[in-house]
XYZ file of C-alpha atoms in Angstrom:
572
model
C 107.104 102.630 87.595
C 106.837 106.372 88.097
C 107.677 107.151 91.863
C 104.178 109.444 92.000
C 102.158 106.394 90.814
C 103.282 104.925 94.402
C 101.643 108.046 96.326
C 99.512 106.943 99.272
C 98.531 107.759 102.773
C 101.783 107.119 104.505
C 103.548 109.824 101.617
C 100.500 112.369 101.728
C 100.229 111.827 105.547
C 102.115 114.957 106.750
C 101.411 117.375 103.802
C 97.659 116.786 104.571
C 98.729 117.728 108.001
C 99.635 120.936 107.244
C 97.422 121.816 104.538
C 94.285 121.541 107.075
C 96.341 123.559 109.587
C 96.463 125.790 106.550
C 92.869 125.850 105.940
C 91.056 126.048 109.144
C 93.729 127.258 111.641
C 92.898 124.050 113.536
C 94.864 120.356 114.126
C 92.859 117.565 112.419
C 93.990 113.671 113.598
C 94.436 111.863 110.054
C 94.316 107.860 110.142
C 94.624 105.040 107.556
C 91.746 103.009 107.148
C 92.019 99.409 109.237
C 91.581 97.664 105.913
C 93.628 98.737 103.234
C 92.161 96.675 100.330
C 88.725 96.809 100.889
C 88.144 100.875 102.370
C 88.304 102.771 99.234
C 85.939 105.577 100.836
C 86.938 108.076 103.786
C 85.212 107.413 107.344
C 84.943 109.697 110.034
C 84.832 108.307 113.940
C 85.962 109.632 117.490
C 89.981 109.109 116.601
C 89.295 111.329 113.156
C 89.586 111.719 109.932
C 90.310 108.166 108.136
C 91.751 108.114 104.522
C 92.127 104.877 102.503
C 95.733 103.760 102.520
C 95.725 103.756 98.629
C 93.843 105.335 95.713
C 94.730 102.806 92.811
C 92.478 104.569 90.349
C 94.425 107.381 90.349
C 98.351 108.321 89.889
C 100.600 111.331 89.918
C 99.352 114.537 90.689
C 95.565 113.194 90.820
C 95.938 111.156 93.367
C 97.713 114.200 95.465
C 94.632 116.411 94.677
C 92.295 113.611 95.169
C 93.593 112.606 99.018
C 93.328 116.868 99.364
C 89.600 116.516 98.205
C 89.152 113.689 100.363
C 90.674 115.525 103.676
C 89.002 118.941 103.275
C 85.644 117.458 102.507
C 86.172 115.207 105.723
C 87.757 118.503 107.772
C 84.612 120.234 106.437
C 82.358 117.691 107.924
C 84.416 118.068 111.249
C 83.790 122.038 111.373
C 80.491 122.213 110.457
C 78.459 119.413 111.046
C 78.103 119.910 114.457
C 74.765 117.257 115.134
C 73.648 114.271 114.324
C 70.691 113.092 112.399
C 67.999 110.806 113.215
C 67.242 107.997 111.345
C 63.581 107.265 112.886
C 61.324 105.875 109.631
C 63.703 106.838 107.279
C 64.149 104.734 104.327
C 67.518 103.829 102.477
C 66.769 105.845 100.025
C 66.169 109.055 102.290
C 69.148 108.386 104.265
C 71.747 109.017 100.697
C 69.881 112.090 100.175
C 70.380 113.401 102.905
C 73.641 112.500 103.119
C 74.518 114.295 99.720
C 72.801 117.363 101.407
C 74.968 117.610 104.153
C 77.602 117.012 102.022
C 76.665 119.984 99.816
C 75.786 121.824 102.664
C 79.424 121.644 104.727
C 81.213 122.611 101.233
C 79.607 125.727 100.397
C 79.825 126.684 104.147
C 83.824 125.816 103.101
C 84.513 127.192 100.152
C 82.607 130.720 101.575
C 85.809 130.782 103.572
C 87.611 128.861 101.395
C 87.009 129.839 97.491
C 89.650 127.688 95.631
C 88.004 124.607 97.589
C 85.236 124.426 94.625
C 87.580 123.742 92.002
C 89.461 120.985 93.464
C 86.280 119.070 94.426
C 84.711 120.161 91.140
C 87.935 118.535 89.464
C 86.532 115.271 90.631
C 82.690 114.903 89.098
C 83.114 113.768 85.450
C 80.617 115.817 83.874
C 80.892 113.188 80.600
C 79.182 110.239 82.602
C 76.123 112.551 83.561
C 75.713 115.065 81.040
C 73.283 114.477 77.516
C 71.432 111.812 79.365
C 67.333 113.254 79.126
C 65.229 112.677 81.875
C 63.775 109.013 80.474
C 65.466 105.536 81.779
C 68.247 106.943 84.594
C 68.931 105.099 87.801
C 69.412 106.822 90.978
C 72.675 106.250 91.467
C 72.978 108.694 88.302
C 70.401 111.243 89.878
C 72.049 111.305 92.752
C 75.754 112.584 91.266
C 73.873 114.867 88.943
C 72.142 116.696 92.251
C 75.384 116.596 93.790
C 76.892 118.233 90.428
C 74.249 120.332 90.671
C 74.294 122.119 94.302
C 78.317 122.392 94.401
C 78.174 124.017 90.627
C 75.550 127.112 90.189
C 77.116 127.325 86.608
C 75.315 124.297 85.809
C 72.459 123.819 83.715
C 70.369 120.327 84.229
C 67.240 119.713 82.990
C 66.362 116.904 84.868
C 62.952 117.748 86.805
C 63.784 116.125 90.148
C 67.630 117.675 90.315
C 66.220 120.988 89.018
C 63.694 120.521 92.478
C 66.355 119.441 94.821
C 68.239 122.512 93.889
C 65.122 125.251 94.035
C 64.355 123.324 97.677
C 67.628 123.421 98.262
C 68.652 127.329 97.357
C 65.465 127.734 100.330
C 66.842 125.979 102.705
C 70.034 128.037 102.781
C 67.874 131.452 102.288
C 66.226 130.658 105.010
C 69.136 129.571 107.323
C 68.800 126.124 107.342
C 68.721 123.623 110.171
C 69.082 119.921 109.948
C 65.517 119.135 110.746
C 64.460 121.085 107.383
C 67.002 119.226 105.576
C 65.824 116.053 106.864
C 62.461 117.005 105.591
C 63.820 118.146 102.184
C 65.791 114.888 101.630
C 62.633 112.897 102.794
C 60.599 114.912 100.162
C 62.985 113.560 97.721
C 63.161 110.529 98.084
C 59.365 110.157 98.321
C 59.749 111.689 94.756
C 61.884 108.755 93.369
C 59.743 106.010 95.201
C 56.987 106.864 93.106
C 58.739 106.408 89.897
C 59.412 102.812 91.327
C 62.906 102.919 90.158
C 64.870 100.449 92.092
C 67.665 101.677 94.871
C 69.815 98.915 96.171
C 71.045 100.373 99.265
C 74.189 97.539 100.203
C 75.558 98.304 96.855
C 75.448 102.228 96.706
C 78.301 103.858 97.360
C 78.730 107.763 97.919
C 80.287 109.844 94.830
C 82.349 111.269 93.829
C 85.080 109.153 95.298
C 86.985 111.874 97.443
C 83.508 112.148 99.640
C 82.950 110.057 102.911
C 80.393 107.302 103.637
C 78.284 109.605 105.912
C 77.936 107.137 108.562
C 78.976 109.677 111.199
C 76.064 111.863 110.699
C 73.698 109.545 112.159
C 72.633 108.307 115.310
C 73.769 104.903 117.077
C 70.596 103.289 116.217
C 71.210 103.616 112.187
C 72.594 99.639 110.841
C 75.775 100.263 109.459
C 74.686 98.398 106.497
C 72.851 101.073 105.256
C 74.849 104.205 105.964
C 78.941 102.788 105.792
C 79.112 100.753 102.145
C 82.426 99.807 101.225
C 83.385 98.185 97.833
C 85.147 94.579 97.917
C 88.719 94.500 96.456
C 89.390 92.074 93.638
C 89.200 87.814 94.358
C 89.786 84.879 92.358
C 86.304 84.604 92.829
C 85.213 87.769 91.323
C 83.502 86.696 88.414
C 81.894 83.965 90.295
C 77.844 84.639 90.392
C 76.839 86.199 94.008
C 73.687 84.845 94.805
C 71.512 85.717 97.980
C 72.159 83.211 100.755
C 69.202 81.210 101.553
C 68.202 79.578 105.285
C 67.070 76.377 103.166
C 70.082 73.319 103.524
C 70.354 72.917 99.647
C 70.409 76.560 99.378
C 73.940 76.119 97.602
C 72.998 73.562 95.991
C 69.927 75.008 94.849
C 71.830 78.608 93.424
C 74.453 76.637 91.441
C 74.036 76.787 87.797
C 73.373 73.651 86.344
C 73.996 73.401 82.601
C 71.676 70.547 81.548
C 68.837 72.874 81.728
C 66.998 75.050 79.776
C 66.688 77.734 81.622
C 66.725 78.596 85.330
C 63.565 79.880 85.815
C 60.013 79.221 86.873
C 57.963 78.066 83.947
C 54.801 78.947 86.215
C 56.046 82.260 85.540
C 54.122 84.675 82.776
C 57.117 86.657 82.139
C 59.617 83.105 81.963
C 62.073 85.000 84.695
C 63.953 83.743 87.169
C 62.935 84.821 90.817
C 66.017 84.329 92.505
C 68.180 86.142 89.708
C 71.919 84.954 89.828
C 74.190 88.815 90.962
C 77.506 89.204 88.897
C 80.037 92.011 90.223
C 81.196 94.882 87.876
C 84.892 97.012 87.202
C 84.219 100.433 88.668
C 87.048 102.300 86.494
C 86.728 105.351 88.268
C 87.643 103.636 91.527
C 89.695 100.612 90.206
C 87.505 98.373 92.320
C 84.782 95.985 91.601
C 81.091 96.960 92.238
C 79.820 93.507 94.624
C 76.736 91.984 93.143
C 76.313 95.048 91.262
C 74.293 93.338 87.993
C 71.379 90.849 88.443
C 71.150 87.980 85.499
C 67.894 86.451 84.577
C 67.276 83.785 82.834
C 64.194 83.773 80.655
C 62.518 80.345 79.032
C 61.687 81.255 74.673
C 59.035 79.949 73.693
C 59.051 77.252 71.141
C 57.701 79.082 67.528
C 57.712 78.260 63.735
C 60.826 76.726 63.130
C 59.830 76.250 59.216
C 61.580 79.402 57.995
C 64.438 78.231 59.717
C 64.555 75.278 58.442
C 64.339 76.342 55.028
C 67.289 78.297 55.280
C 69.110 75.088 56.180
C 67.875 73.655 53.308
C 69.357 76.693 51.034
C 72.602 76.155 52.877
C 72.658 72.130 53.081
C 75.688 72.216 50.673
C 78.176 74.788 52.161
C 76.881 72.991 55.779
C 77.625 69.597 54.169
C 81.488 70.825 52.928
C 81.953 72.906 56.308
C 81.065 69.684 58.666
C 83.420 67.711 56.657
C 86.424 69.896 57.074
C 85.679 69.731 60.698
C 85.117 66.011 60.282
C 88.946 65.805 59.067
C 89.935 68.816 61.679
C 88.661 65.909 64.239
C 91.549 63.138 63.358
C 94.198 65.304 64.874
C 97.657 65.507 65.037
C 100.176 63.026 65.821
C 101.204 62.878 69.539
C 104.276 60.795 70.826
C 103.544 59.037 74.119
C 106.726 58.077 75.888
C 107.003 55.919 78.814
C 104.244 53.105 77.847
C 104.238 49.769 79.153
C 104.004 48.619 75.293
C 104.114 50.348 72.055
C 105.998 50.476 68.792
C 109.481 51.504 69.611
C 112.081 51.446 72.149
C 112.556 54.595 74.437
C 116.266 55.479 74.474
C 116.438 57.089 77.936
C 114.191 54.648 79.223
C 116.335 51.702 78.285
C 119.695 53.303 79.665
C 117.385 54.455 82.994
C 116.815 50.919 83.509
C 119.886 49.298 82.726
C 121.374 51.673 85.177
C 118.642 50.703 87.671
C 119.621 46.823 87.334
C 123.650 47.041 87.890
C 122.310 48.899 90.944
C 120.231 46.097 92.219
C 117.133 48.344 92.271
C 114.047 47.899 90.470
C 113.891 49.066 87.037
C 111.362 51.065 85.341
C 109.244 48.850 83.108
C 107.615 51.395 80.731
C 110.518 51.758 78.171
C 108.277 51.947 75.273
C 107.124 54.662 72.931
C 103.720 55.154 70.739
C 102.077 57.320 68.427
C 98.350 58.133 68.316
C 95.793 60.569 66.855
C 94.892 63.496 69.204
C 91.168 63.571 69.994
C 89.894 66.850 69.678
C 87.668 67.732 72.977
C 85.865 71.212 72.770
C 82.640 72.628 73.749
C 82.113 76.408 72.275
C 78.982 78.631 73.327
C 78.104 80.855 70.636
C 76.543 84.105 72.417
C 74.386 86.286 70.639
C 73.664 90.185 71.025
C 70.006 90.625 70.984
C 69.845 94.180 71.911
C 67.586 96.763 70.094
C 69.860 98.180 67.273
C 69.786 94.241 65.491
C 66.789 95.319 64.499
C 68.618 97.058 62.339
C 68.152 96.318 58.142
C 71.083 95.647 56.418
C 70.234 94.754 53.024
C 67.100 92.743 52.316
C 67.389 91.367 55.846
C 67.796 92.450 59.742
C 71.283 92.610 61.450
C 69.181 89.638 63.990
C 68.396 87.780 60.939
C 72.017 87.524 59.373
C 73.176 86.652 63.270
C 70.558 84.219 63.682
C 71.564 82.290 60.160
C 74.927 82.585 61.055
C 74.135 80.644 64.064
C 72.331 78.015 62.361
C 74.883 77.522 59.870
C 77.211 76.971 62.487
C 75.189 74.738 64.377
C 74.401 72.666 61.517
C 78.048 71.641 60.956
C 79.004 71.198 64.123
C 76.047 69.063 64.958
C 77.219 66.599 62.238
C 80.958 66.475 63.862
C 80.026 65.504 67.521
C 81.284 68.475 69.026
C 79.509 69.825 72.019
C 77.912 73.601 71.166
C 75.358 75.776 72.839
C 73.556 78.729 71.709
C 72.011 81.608 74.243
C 71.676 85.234 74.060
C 71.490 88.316 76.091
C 70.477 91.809 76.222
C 69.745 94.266 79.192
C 67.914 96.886 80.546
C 69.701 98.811 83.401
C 71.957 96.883 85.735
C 69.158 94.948 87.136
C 67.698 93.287 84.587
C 70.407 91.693 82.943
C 67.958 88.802 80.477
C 69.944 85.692 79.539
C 67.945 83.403 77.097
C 68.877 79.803 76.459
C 68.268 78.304 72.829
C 70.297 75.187 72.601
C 72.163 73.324 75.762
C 75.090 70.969 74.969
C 73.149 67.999 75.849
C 70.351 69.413 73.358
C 70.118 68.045 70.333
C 69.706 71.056 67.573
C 66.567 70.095 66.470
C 62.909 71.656 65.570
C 62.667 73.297 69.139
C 65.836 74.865 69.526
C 64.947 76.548 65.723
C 61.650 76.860 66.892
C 63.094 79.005 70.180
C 65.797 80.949 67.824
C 62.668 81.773 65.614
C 61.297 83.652 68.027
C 63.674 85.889 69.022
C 63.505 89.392 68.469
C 66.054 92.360 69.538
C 64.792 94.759 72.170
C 66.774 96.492 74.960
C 70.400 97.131 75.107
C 73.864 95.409 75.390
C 75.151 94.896 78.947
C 77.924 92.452 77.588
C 80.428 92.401 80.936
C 77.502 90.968 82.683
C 76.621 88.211 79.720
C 80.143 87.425 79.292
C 80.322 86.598 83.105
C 77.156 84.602 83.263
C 78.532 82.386 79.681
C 81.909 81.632 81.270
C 80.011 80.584 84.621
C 78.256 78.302 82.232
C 80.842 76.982 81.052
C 82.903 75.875 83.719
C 80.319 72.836 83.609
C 82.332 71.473 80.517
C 84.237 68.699 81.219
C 85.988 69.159 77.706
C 89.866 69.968 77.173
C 89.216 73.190 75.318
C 86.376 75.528 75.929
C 85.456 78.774 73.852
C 82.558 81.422 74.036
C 82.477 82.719 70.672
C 80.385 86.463 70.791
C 78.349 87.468 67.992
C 77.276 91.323 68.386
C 76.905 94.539 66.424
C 78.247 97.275 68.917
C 79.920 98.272 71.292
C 78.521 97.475 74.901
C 75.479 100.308 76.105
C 72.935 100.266 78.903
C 70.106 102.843 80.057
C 71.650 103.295 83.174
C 74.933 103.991 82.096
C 76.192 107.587 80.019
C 79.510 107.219 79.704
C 80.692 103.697 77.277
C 84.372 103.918 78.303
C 82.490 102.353 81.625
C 80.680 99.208 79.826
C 84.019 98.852 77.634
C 86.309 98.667 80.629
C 83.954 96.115 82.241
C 83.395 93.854 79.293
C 87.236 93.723 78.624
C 87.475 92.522 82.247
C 85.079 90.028 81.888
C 87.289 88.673 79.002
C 89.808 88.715 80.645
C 89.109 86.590 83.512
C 87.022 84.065 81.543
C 90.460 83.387 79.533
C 92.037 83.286 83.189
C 89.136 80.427 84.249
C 90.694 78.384 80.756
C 87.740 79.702 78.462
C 88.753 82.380 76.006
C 86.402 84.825 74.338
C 86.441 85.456 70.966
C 84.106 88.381 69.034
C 82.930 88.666 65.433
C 81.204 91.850 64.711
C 79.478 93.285 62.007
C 79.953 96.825 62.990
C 81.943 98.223 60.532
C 83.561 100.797 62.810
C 83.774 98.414 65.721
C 88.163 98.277 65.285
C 88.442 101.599 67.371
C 86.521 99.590 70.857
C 86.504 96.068 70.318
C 90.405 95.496 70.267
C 90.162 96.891 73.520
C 88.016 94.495 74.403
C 88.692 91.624 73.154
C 92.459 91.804 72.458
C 94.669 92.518 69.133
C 93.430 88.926 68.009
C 90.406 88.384 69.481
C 88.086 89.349 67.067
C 86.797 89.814 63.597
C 85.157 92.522 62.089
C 82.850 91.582 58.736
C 82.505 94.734 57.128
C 79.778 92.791 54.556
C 76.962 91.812 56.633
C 75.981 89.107 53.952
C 79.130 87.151 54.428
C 78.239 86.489 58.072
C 76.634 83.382 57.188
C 79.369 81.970 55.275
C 82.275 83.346 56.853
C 81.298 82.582 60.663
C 82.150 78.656 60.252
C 85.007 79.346 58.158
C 85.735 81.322 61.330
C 84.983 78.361 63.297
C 87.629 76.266 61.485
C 90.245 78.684 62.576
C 89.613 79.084 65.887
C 89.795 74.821 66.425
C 92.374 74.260 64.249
């Protein structure tokens, strides 16, 4: 490994030493942060200036610029914020703001001084995962780094009616001076703005951006929780894709969270909208800080209602003699291969080494080892495979005489069909999303369900809406599947693009995610395999899914045929 990719507090320690002296004529005391896995943000307390002992996102001369970023911002806050806020009434939501006003505040006091200072910290906002995105669907998260884009660049443009405010109310403030009571009232202005749009701020999972900036808790009184102004990301577990549900006072609360695979769906059927009220939370890959986002996605479960399973049905019928020649070759796939068992109390053949083992064992006057036979028998084949479809918007899609959903949706059947006849254990959900927190998970066939008139009847029903959170599905099927008590699992992905949400601007973020995801469900002992009928899918979904962990139909007809041919493969 390049000795650069290795930089970290202990090598930048006494560079940043001087470069501060450099800047502000003035001894700063630089620390390391007490945990070194789990602080991935700068703090600022009564000892000084503390800088994560590692930035693993980053390498070579990045990571030098970005622990300079980090340090100046942090000196910055040292020179010139000079009092503390209160936190009175102020909600979560007010607190960030005003938080990212100080910040932009301090920095243009430093880079007055300090010109060249813009450009490094400018180095560090990715303009690609905030720029093109409207002013429709965008979580705060994203409004938030686009104000902070905003106020440090004057060069640019953003259309976006509440930045384009903060910035006029902003561009006051300093005209007129500026004291922190008028910026308390600008960020509380703010944030009344956003509460009216109901969007949905979860305060214990923001975290301050760009990554060289500080948590802010400094800047408020004694009497602000820490849980609200100091939020620090949680480093990587074996647990990580585990589901992160709220705790619960109740005894069975554990109990009650698990996932249990027998059912339907986890959700209230009292419910008009068939959602779960205690929605399972999944983490989520952060590639910008290398780090995992905790309970960062919410998953619910929604029932389907049962509908007109007849078209369905008839499909079958038109397919009853490709499904009858496909559940035979698994029918033969079933027998097995030969296995050897050695060491058997009985069989149809003398062991060798056995034999000699316990010959040796008797001229010793020990007891010899009585299984000295060997047998052969058929291996049972023991699999369970969840097929997961994409129901997202764009499967709406025509392609043909019929929808991309359609096509998907006989695929499925097909597939179902034949395995149904073989005795192998299948299930059939699907998923799509809208924003992080509404991550829907819909349940059309269980493994203990037989696939019968109401799991068409659900599958019927379906239609594609929303958009394609797959990390976060991908997570949620491999938590389902660790109910299997088979020797081979296998979540089997049907989709039609590459992973999207409303929330998110950038896809390198969704991709990084999803291949995560895979990769830790293959970890757990349940690999992931894709087929997708996007034609130009080869240039994302081999990062996803692996060099052969997927299949791209370029026909969209074929699907039907070709996905249990597919099947055959994969069990073989």
């Amino acid at each position: 490994m390049d000795a650069s990719a290795e930089y970290d507090f202990e090598a930048a320690d006494k560079s940043l030493r001087h470069y501060l002296r450099a800047l502000w004529d003035r001894e700063f005391k630089l620390h390391p942060c007490e945990k070194p896995l789990t602080q991935i943000r700068p703090f600022i307390s009564e000892l000084g200036i503390h800088l994560p002992r590692q930035y693993r996102s980053h390498q070579g001369q990045l990571v030098k610029d970005l622990y300079r970023a980090a340090a100046a911002h942090a000196a910055a806050h040292q020179a010139y914020s000079l009092t503390t806020f209160e936190r009175k009434k102020l909600k979560p939501l007010q607190l960030a703001i005003i938080g990212l006003l100080e910040d932009a505040r301090v920095e243009l006091l430093a880079i007055k001084a300090m010109p060249g200072l813009r450009k490094l910290w400018l180095s560090f906002f990715d303009a690609r995962l905030i720029e093109d995105t409207g002013s429709e669907g965008i979580g705060v998260e994203s409004l938030l780094l686009r104000l902070a884009h905003a106020l440090l660049d004057p060069a640019r443009e953003d259309d976006n009616p509440w930045v384009m405010k903060g910035r006029r109310l902003f561009t006051e403030f300093q005209q007129q001076g500026g004291d922190s009571e008028k910026l308390r009232e600008i960020g509380s202005l703010l944030g009344n703005d956003i509460g009216q749009s109901r969007v949905q701020f979860n305060a214990k999972a923001y975290v301050v951006e760009p990554l060289y900036r500080d948590d802010n808790l400094f800047l408020w009184d004694s009497d602000a929780p820490e849980e609200e102004t100091r939020l620090q990301e949680q480093a990587p577990s074996s647990t990580e894709d585990a589901p992160q549900s709220t705790p619960n006072n109740n005894e069975n609360a554990e109990e009650d969270q698990r996932f249990r695979p027998q059912a339907v769906a986890n959700a209230n059927p009292d419910d008009e909208n068939g959602s779960n009220d205690n929605p399972l939370t999944y983490p989520e890959w952060d590639m910008r800080t290398g780090h995992y986002r905790p309970h960062w996605c919410s998953i619910i479960e929604q029932t389907v209602p049962v509908g007109d399973a007849a078209p369905l049905r008839a499909r079958l019928t038109q397919y009853k003699a490709l499904s009858t020649k496909l559940a035979q070759l698994m029918q033969a796939r079933k027998i097995g291969q030969p296995v050897r068992l050695r060491g058997e109390p009985d069989g149809d053949d003398f062991e060798l080494d056995a034999l000699i083992a316990a010959q040796i064992a008797l001229r010793s006057g020990a007891m010899p080892e009585l299984r000295v036979h060997r047998k052969q028998r058929l291996q049972k084949r023991d699999l369970s495979i969840l097929v997961l479809l994409d129901l997202s918007e764009s499967t709406n899609a025509v392609a043909g005489d019929a929808s991309v959903l359609a096509l998907i949706r006989e695929a499925s059947i097909l597939l179902g069909a034949a395995i149904e006849q073989t005795g192998d254990r299948f299930a059939i959900h699907g998923f799509r999303s809208n924003g992080r927190h509404e991550v829907n998970y819909l349940r059309f066939k269980e493994f203990n369900q037989a696939f019968d008139e109401a799991a068409l009847g659900r599958l019927a029903t379906v239609q594609g809406a929303l958009s394609t959170r797959m990390g976060a599905a991908i997570r949620h099927a491999s938590y389902c599947m660790r109910g299997c008590r088979t020797e081979q699992r296998l979540i089997l992905v049907l989709t039609d693009g590459e992973p999207h949400d409303i929330d998110v601007f950038h896809p390198e973020v969704l991709l990084q995610d999803a291949a995560r995801a895979v990769e830790r469900s293959t970890a757990a002992g349940t690999p992931v395999f894709c087929v997708s009928v996007d034609a130009k899918a080869d240039g994302y979904i081999r990062r996803i899914f692996g060099p052969h962990g997927y299949l791209v139909i370029d026909k969209l007809e074929q699907l039907p045929q070709r996905l249990p041919e597919l099947y055959l493969r994969l069990t073989a």
